[in-house]
Short mmCIF file of C-alpha atoms in Angstrom, two decimals:
data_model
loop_
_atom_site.label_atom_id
_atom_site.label_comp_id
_atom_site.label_asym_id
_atom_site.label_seq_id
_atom_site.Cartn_x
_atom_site.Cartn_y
_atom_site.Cartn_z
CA UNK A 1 0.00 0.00 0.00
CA UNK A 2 2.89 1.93 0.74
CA UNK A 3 5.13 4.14 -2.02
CA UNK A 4 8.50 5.33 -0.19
CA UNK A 5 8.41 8.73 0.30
CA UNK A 6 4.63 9.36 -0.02
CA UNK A 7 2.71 11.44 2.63
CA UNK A 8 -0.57 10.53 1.34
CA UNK A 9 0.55 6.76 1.04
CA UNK A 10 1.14 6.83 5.30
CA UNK A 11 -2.02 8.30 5.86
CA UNK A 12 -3.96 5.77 3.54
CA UNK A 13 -1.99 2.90 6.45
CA UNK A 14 -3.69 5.17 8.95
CA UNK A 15 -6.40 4.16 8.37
CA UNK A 16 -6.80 1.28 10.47
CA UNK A 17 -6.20 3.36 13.42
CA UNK A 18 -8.96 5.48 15.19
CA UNK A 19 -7.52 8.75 14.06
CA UNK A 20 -11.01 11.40 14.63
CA UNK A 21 -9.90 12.82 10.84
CA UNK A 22 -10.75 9.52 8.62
CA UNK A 23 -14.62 9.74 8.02
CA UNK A 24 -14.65 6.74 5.41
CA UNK A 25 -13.04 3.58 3.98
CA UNK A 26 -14.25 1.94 0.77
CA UNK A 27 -12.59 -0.82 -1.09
CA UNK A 28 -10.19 1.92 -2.93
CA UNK A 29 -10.67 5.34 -1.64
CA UNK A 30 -10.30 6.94 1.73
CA UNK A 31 -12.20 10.11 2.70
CA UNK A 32 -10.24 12.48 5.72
CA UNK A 33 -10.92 16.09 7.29
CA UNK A 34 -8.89 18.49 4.65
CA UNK A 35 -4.99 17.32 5.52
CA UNK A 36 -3.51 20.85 5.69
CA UNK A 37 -6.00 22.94 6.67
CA UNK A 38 -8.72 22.18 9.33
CA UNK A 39 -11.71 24.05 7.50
CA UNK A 40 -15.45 22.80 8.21
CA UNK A 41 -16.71 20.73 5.65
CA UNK A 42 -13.57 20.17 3.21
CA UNK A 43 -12.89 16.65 2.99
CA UNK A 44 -9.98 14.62 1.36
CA UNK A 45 -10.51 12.04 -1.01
CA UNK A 46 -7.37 9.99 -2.03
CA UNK A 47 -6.68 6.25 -3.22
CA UNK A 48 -5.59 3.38 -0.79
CA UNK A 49 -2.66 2.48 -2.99
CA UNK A 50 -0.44 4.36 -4.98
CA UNK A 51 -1.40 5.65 -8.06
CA UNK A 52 0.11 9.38 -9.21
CA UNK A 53 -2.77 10.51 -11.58
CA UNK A 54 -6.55 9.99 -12.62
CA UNK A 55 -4.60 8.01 -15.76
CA UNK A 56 -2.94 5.84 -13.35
CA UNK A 57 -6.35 4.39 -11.34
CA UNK A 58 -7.58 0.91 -12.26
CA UNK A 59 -10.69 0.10 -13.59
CA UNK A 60 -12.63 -0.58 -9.70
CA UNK A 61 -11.16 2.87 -8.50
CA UNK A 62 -12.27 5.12 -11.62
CA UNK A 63 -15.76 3.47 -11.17
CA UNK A 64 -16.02 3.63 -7.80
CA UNK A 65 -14.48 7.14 -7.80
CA UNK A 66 -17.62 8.80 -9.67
CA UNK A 67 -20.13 7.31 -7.13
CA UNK A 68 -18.28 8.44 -3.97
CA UNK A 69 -17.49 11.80 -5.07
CA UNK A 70 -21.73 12.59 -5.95
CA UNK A 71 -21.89 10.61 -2.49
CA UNK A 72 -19.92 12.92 -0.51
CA UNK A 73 -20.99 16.06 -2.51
CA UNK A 74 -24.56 15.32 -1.48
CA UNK A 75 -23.44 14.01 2.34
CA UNK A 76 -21.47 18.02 2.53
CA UNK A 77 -24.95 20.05 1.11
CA UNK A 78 -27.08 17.79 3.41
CA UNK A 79 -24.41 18.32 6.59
CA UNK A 80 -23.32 21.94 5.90
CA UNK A 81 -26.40 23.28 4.12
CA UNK A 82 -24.32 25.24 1.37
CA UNK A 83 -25.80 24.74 -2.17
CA UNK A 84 -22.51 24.64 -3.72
CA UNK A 85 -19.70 21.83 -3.20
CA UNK A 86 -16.23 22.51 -4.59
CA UNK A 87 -13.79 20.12 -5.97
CA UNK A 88 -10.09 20.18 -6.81
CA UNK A 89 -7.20 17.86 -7.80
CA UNK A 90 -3.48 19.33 -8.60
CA UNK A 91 -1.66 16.70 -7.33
CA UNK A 92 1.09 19.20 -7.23
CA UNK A 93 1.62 18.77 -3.90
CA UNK A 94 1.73 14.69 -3.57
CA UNK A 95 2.05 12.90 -6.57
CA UNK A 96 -0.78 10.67 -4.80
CA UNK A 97 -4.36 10.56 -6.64
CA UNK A 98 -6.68 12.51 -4.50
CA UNK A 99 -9.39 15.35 -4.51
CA UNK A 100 -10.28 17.37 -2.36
CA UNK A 101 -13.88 19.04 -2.09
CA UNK A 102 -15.93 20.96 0.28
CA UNK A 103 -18.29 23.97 0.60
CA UNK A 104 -17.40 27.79 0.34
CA UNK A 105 -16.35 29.22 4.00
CA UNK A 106 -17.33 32.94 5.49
CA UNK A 107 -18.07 35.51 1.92
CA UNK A 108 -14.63 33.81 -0.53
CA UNK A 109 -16.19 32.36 -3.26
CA UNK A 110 -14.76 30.46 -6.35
CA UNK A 111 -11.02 31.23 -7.08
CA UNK A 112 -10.80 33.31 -4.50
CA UNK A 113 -11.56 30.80 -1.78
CA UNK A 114 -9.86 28.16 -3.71
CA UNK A 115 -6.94 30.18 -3.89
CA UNK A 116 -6.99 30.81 -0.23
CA UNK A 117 -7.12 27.34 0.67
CA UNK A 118 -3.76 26.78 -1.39
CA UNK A 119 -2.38 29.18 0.79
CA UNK A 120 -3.41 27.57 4.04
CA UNK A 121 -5.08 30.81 4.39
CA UNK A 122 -5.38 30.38 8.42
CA UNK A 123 -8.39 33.06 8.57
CA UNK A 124 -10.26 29.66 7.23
CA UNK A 125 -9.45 27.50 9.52
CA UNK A 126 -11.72 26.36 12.43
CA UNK A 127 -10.51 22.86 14.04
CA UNK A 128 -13.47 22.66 16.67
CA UNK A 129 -16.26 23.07 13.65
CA UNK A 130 -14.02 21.01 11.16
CA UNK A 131 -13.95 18.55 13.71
CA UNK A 132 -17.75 18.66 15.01
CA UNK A 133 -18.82 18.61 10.89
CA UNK A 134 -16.60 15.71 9.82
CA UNK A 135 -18.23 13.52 12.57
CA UNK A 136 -21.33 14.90 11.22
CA UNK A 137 -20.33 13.53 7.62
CA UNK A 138 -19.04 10.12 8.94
CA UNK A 139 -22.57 9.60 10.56
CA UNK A 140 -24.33 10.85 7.42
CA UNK A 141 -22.09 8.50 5.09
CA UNK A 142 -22.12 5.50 7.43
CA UNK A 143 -26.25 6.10 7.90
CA UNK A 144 -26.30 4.50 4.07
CA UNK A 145 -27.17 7.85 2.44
CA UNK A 146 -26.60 7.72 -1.13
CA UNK A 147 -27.47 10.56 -3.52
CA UNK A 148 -29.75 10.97 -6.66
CA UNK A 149 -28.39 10.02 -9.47
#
């Protein structure tokens, strides 16, 4: 499961501990609180092995990627209330498939509050909700919720 070197690889082998951050496991993704920036409702979702790009997933993780990621948008608008769920994947900062999606925070919207969260912008940030909503999404995703497709 492990690549040498990779930070999202180690996380993925977190997993089986009872870290508060991991909100889901499926057979090839993992879903986490945002990794670098503790901001209410932004959730990471990356692959359990290591695979560098979209082009690099097998055929079970592209399939079951579509599914989770409508999942999880719908789980966010149901916990958080926001009508619009973002979603990004540079990969520029682990060569580690993953994408990361959430709702707008406080009055950023679009590039601006993407751009802020590539900053770590720490105005954001909010560990105490980011905490209280990601429990909020793990009981919402483990409750069997699935979304309308």
């Amino acid at each position: 499961m492990t690549s040498d070197g990779c930070l999202l690889c180690v996380r993925a082998v977190a997993l089986a501990d009872t870290h508060p951050g991991w909100l889901l496991r499926t057979g090839h993704w993992g879903v986490s609180m945002h990794p670098a920036l503790p901001v209410p409702g932004w959730v990471a979702v990356q692959t359990l092995r290591h695979a560098e790009s979209l082009a690099g997933l097998n055929v079970a993780e592209a399939a079951e990627l579509g599914l989770l990621l409508a999942r999880l948008s719908a789980a966010i608008t149901r916990v958080t209330g926001s009508a619009r769920v973002y979603s990004y994947a540079l990969g520029e900062g682990s060569p580690h498939t993953h994408v990361l999606l959430g709702p707008p925070q406080q009055d950023l919207r679009g590039a601006a509050f993407v751009t802020g969260l590539l900053r770590r912008d720490a105005t954001l940030a909010d560990e105490a909700a980011a905490l209280r909503v990601a429990r909020e999404l793990a009981g919402d995703l483990t409750a069997g919720s699935t979304p309308t497709i």
